[in-house]
Short mmCIF file of C-alpha atoms in Angstrom, two decimals:
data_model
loop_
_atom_site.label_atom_id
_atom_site.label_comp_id
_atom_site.label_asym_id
_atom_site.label_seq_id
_atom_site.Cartn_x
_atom_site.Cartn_y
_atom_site.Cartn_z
CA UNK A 18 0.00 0.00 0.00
CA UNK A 19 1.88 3.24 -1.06
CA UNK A 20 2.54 6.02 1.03
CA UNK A 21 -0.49 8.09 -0.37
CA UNK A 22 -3.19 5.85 0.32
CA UNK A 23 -1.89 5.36 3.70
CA UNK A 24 -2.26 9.10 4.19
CA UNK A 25 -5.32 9.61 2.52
CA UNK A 26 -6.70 6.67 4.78
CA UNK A 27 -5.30 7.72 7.87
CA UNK A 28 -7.02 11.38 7.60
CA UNK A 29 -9.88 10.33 6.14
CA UNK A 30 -10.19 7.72 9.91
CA UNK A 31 -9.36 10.89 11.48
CA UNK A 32 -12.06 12.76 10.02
CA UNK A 33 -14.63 9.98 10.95
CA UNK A 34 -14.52 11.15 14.09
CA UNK A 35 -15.40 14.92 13.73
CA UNK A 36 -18.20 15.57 15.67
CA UNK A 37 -21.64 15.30 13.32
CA UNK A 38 -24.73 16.94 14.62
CA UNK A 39 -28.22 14.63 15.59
CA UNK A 40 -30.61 14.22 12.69
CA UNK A 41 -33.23 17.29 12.65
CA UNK A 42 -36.28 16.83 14.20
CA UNK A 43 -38.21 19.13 12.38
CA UNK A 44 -39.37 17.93 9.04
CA UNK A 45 -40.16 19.98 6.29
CA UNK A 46 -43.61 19.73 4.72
CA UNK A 47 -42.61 16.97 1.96
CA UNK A 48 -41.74 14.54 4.86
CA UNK A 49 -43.90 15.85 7.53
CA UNK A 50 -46.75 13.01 6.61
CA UNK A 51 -44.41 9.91 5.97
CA UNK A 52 -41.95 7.49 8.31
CA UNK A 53 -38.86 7.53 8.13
CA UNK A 54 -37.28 4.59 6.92
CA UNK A 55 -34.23 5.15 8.87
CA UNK A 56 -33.80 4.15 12.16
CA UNK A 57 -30.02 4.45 13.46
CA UNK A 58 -28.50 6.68 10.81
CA UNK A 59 -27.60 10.65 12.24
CA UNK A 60 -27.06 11.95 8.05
CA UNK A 61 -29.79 9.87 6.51
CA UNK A 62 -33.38 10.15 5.78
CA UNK A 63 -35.38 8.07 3.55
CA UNK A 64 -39.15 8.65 2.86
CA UNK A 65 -40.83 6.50 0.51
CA UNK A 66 -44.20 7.90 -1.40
CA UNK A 67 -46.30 6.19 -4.03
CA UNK A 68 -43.68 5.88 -7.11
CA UNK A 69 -40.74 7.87 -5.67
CA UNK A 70 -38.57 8.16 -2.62
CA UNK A 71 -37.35 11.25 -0.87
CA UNK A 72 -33.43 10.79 0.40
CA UNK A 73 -32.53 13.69 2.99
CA UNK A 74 -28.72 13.88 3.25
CA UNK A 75 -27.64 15.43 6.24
CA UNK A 76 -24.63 16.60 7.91
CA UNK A 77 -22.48 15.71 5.01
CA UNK A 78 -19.16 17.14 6.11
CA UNK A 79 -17.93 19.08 9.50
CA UNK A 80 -19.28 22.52 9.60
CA UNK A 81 -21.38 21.64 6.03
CA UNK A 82 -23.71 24.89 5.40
CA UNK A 83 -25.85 23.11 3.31
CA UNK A 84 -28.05 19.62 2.94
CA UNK A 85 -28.63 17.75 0.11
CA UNK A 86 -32.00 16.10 -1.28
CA UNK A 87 -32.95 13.82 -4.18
CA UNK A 88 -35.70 12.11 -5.92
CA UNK A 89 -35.59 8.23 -6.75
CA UNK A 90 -38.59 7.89 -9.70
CA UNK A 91 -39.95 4.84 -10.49
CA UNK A 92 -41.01 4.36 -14.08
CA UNK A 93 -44.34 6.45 -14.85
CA UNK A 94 -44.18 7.81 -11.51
CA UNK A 95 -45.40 11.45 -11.01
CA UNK A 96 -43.30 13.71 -9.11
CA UNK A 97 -44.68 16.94 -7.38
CA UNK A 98 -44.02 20.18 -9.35
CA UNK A 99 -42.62 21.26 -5.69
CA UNK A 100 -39.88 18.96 -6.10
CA UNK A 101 -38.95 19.61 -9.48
CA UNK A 102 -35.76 21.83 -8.27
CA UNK A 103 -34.31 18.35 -6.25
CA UNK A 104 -31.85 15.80 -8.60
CA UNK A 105 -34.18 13.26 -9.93
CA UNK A 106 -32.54 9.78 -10.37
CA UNK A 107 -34.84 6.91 -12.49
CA UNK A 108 -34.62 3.61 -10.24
CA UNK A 109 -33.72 1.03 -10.10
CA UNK A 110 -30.37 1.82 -11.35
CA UNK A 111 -28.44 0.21 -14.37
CA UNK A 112 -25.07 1.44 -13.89
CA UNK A 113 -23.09 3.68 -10.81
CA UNK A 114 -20.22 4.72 -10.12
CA UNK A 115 -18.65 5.64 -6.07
CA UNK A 116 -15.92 6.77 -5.10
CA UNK A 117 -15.27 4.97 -1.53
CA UNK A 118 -14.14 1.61 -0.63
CA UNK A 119 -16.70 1.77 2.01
CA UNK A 120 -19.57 1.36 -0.65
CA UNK A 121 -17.93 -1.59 -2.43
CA UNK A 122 -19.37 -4.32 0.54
CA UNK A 123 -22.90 -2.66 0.30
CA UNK A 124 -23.27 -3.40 -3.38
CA UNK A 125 -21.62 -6.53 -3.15
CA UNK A 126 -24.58 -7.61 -0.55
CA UNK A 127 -27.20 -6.33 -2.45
CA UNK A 128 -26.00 -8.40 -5.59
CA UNK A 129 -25.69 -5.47 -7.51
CA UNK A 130 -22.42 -4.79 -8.32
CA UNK A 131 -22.50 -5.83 -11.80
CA UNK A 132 -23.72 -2.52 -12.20
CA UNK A 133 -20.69 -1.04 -10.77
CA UNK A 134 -18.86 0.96 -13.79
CA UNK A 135 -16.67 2.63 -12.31
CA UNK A 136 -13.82 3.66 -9.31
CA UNK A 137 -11.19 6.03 -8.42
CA UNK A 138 -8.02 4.28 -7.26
CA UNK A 139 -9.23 0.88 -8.40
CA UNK A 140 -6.15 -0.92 -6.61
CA UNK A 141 -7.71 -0.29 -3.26
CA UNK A 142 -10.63 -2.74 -3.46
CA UNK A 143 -10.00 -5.37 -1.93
CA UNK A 144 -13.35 -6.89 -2.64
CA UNK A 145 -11.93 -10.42 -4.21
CA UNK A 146 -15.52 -10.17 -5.91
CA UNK A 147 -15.16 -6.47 -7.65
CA UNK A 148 -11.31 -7.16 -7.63
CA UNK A 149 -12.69 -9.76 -10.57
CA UNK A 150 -14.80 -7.11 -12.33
CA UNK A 151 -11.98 -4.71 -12.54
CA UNK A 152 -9.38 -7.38 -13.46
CA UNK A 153 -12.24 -7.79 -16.22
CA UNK A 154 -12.09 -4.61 -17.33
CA UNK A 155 -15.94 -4.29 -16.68
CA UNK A 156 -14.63 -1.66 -13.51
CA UNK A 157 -13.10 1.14 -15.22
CA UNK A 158 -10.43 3.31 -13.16
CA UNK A 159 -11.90 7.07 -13.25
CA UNK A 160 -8.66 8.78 -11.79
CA UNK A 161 -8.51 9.84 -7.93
CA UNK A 162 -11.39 11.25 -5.66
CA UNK A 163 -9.96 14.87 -6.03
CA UNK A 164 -9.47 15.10 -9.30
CA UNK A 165 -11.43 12.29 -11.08
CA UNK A 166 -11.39 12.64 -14.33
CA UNK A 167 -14.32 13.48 -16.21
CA UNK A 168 -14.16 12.84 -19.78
CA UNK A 169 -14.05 8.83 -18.91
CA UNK A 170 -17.18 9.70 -16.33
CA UNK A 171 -18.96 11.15 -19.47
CA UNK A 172 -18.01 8.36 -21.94
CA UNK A 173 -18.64 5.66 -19.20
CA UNK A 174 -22.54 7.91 -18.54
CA UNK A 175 -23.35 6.44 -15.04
CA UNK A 176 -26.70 6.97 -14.07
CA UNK A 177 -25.34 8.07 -10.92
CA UNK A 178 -22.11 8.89 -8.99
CA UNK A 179 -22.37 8.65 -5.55
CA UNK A 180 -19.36 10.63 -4.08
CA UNK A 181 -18.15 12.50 -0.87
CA UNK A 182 -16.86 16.25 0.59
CA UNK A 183 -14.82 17.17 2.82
CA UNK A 184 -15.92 21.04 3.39
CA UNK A 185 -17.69 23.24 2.14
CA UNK A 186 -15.30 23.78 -1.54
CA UNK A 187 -16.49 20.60 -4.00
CA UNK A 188 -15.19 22.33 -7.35
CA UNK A 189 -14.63 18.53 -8.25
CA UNK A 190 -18.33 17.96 -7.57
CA UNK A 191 -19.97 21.18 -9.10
CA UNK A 192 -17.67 20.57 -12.10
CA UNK A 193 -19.34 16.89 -12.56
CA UNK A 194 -22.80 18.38 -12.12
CA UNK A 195 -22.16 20.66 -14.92
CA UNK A 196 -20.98 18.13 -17.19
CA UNK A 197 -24.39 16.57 -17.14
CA UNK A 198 -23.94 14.19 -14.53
CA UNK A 199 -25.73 13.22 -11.80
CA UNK A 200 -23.91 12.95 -8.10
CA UNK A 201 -25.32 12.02 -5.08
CA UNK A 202 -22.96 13.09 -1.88
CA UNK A 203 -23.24 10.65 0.90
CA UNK A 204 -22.32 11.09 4.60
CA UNK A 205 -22.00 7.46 5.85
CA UNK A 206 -17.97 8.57 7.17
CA UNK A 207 -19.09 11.26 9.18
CA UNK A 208 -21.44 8.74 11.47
CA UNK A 209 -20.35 8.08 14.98
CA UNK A 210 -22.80 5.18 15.51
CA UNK A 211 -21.87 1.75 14.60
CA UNK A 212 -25.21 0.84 13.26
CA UNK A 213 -25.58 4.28 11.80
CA UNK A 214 -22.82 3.92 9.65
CA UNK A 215 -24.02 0.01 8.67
CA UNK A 216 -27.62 1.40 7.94
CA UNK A 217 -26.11 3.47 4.99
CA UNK A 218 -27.08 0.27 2.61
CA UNK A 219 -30.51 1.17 2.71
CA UNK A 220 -29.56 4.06 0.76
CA UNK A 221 -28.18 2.03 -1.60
CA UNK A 222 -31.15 -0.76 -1.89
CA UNK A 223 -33.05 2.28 -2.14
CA UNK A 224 -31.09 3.24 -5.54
CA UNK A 225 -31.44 -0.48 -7.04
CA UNK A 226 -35.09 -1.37 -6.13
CA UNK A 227 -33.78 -3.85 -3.42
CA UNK A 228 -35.59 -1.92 -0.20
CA UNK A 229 -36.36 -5.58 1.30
CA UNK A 230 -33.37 -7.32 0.73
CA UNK A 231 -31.75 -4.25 2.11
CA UNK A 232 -33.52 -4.23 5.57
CA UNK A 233 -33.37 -7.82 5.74
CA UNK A 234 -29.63 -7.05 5.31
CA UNK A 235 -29.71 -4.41 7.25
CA UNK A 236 -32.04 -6.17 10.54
CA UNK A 237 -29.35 -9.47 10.30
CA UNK A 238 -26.92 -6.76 11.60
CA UNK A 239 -28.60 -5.18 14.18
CA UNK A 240 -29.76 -8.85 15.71
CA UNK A 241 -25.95 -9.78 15.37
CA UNK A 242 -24.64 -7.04 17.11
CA UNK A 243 -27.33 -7.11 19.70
CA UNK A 244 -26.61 -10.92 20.50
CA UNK A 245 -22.81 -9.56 20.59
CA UNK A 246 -23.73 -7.13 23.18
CA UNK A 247 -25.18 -9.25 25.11
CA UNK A 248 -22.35 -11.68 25.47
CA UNK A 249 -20.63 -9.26 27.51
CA UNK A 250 -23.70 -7.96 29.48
CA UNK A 251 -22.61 -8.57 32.67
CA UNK A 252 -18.76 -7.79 32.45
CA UNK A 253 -17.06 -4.81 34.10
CA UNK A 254 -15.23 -2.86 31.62
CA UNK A 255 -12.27 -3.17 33.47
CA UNK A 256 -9.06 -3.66 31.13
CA UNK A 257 -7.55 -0.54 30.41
CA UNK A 258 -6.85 0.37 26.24
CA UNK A 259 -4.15 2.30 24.68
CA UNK A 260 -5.70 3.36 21.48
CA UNK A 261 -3.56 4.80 18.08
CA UNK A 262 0.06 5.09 17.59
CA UNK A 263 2.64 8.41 16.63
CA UNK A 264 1.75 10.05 13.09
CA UNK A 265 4.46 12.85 12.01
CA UNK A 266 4.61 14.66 15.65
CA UNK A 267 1.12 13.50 17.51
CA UNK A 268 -0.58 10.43 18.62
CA UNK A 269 -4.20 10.63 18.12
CA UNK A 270 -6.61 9.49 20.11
CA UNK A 271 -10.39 9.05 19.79
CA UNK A 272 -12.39 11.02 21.74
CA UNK A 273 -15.21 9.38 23.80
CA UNK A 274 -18.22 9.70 21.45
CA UNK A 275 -15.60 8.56 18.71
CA UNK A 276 -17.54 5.66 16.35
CA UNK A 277 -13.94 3.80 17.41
CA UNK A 278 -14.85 4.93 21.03
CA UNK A 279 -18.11 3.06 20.89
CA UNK A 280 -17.04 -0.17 20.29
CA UNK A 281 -14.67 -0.60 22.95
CA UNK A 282 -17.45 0.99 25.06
CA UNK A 283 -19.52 -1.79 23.76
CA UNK A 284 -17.27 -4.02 23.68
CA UNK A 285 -16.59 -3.61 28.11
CA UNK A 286 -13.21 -2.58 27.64
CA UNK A 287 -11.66 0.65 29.99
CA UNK A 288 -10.85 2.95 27.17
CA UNK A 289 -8.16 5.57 28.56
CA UNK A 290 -9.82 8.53 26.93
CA UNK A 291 -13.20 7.00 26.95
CA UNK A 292 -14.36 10.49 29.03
CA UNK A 293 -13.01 13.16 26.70
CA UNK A 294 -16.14 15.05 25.29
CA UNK A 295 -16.76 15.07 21.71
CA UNK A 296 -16.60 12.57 18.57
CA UNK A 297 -13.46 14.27 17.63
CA UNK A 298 -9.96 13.07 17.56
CA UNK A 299 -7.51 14.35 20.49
CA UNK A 300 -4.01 14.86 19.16
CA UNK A 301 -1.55 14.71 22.19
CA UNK A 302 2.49 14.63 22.68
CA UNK A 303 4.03 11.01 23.26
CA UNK A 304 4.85 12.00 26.82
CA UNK A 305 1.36 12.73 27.41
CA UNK A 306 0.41 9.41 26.40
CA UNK A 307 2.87 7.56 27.85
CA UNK A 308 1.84 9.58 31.47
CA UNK A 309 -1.68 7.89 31.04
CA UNK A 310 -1.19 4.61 29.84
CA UNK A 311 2.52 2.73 30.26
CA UNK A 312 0.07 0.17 32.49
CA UNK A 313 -2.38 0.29 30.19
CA UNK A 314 -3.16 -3.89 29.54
CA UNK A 315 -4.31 -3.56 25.47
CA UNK A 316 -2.90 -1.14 22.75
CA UNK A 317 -5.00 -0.55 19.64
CA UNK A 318 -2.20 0.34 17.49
CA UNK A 319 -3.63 2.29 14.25
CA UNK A 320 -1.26 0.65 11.70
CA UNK A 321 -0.51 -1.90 9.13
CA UNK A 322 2.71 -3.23 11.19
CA UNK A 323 2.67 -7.38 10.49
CA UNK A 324 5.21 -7.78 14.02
CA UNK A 325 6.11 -6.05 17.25
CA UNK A 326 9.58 -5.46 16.07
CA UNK A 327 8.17 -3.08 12.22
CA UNK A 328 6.39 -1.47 15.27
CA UNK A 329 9.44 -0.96 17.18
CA UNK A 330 11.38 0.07 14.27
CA UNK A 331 9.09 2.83 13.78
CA UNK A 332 9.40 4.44 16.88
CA UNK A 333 12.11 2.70 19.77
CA UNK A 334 9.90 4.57 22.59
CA UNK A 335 6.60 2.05 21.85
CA UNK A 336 8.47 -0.37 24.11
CA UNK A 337 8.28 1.74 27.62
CA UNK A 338 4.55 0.75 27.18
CA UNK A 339 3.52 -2.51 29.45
CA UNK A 340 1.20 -4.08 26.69
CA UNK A 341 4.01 -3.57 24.06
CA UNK A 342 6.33 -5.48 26.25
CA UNK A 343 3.49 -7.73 27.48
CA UNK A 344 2.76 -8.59 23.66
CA UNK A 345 -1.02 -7.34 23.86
CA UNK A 346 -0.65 -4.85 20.91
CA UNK A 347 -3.52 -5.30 18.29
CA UNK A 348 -4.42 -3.77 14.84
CA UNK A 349 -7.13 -3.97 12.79
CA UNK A 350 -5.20 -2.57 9.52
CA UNK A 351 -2.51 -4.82 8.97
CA UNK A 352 -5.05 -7.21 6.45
CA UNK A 353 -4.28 -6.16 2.62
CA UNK A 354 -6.38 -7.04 -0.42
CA UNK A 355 -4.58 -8.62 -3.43
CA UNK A 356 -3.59 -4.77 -4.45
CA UNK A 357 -2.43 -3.72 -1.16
CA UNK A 358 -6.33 -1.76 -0.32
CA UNK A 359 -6.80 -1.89 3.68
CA UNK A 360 -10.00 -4.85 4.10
CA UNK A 361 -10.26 -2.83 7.51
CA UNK A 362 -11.43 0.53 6.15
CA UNK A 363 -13.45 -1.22 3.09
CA UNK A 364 -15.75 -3.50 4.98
CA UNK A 365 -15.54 -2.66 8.98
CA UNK A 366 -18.03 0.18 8.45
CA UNK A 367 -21.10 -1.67 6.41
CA UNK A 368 -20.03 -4.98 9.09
CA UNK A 369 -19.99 -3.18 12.53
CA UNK A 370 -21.36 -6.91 14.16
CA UNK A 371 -17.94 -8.40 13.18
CA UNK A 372 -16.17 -4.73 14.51
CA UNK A 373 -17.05 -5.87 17.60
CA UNK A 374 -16.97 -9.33 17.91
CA UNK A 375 -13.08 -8.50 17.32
CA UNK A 376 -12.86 -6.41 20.13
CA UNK A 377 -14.79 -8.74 22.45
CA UNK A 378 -12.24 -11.18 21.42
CA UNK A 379 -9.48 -9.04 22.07
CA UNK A 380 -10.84 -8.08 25.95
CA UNK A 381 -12.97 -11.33 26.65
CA UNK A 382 -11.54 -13.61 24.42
CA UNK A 383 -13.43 -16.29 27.37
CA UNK A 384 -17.13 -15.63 25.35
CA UNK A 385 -15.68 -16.40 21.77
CA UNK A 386 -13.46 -19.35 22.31
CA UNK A 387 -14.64 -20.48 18.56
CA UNK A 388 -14.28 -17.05 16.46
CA UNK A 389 -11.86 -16.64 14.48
CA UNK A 390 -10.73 -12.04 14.05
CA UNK A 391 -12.62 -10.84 10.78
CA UNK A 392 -9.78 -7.76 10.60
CA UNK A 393 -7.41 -7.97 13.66
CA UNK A 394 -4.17 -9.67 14.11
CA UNK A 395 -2.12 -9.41 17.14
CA UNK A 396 1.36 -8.28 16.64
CA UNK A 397 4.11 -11.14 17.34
#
């Protein structure tokens, strides 16, 4: 994995944790009289009429001045002159392109991503099912997420690109628009909630036609990570976690409402900055960290390390730390796909059950004596 993606990856995690505001609780009149399909989800709103769906994007990047709405038609279906001003996108889609790893498992669950025509950076899938389509040449590469490169977009004519921001300037994404092509921004990165994040694929089932095989999808998770939680019911969260590792001059931490944060809550683990307010991330000086957790029993290292001794090598400090010299460093990024893409960052976010089940096994390894780690692998 080259030194770009790594970066890209890395601040992109870090973002994840920026704080994101509660879904609005006052509707607008063209939702007012209909549920909302979405149950866990802080960015998303779904509202499904006779013929077409309403999606509410909300929240979609830190400090994001605006939302976003758009119109899924079915065929014949008659959309409200009061709507006319919203994208309108004709479902169920034939062909789509995204632009995140994180959407790959969605469509691959939803059987749909034969329809998948396209990907920025396609060596970062590590999807050994789309890995096949763009081997095939039926995935085309469309450039990088900032500067993606339109005359392919235009030539490949997706009926939709579903893309992200980071703030509030999107030239990339206003110059698509005005090319003729239709993008839909999602927010699924900026949820803190486990589930929230997972319940993104009912955006996507919402695109195809597949609404029941996406809550079926969608419910399988929730019972799964309910039957997880309750595994560890009765535990005291007593073993104390070192979280992250030095990048350039800081170690980063994630702050207590962190979507990290939550798991090892969940999980009944004593995360060291488990009380710091916020979904942000803390950046803090190695001696501060080393103050607050030399004793600590776990380390959640954020990096692709394979051993204890690449880990060393980085930085010759990590072993004044009791769980680096007690071997009971962990990391959930050190599994590559065939192209060196992280299978952490492309499938932990629409899998949360399996998130956890990890960290159970990491801090009460007692209640999953026959599961095998989905992403982590403890440094040697």
């Amino acid at each position: 994995m080259n030194s770009f993606y790594k970066k890209t990856a890395y601040i992109l995690l870090l973002l994840s944790f920026i704080t994101c505001q509660k879904k609005e609780t006052t509707k607008t009149s063209i939702t007012s009289t209909h549920k909302d399909e979405i149950e866990y989800s802080s960015n998303l709103s779904i509202y499904k009429y006779d013929g077409y769906s309403i999606v509410r994007v909300l929240n979609p990047w830190p400090n994001a001045n605006s939302n976003f709405t758009y119109i899924l038609k079915e065929k014949h279906a008659h959309i409200p002159d009061s709507l006319a001003q919203y994208t309108q996108l004709s479902i169920p889609l034939q062909s789509i392109v995204v632009t995140s790893t994180t959407n790959i498992p969605f469509l691959e669950m939803l059987q749909v991503e034969k329809h998948l025509v396209g990907f920025p950076h396609t060596d970062y899938v590590s999807s050994q099912k789309t890995r096949k389509l763009i081997d095939a040449g039926i995935v085309k590469n469309v450039g990088q997420n900032e500067r993606l490169n339109i005359e392919k977009l235009i030539d490949l004519a997706p009926e939709a690109i579903i893309t992200f921001g980071i703030d509030n300037n999107n030239p990339m994404i206003a110059n698509l628009e005005k090319s003729g092509l239709k993008v839909v921004i999602q927010a699924d990165w900026m949820e803190q909630s486990p589930l929230g994040k997972a319940e993104w694929i009912k955006l996507y089932a919402a695109l195809f036609g597949k609404e029941k095989e996406g809550k079926i999808l969608f419910d399988k998770i929730v019972k799964n990570y309910n039957e997880a939680l309750k595994l560890v019911a009765n535990q005291k969260a007593e073993a104390t976690v070192l979280y992250g590792s030095m990048y350039q001059n800081q170690w980063f931490v994630a702050k207590g409402k962190s979507w990290v944060a939550q798991f090892m809550k969940d999980a009944k683990s004593n995360y060291l900055w488990a009380n710091t307010e916020g979904s942000g991330s803390l950046g803090l000086s190695f001696e501060n960290i080393l103050e607050k957790a030399k004793n600590a029993k776990f380390w959640i290292a954020t990096s692709s390390f394979k051993n204890l001794k690449e880990l060393a090598d980085s930085n010759p400090h990590y072993n004044q730390f009791d769980a680096f010299t007690n071997k009971n460093v962990y990391t959930f990024e050190s599994k590559l796909g065939a192209t060196g893409g992280t299978i952490y960052y492309e499938l932990a976010p629409s899998r949360p059950d399996l998130v956890l089940k990890d960290y159970i096994k990491i801090f009460h390894p007692e209640f999953l004596p026959n599961y095998n780690f989905t992403f982590v692998e403890k440094l040697k």
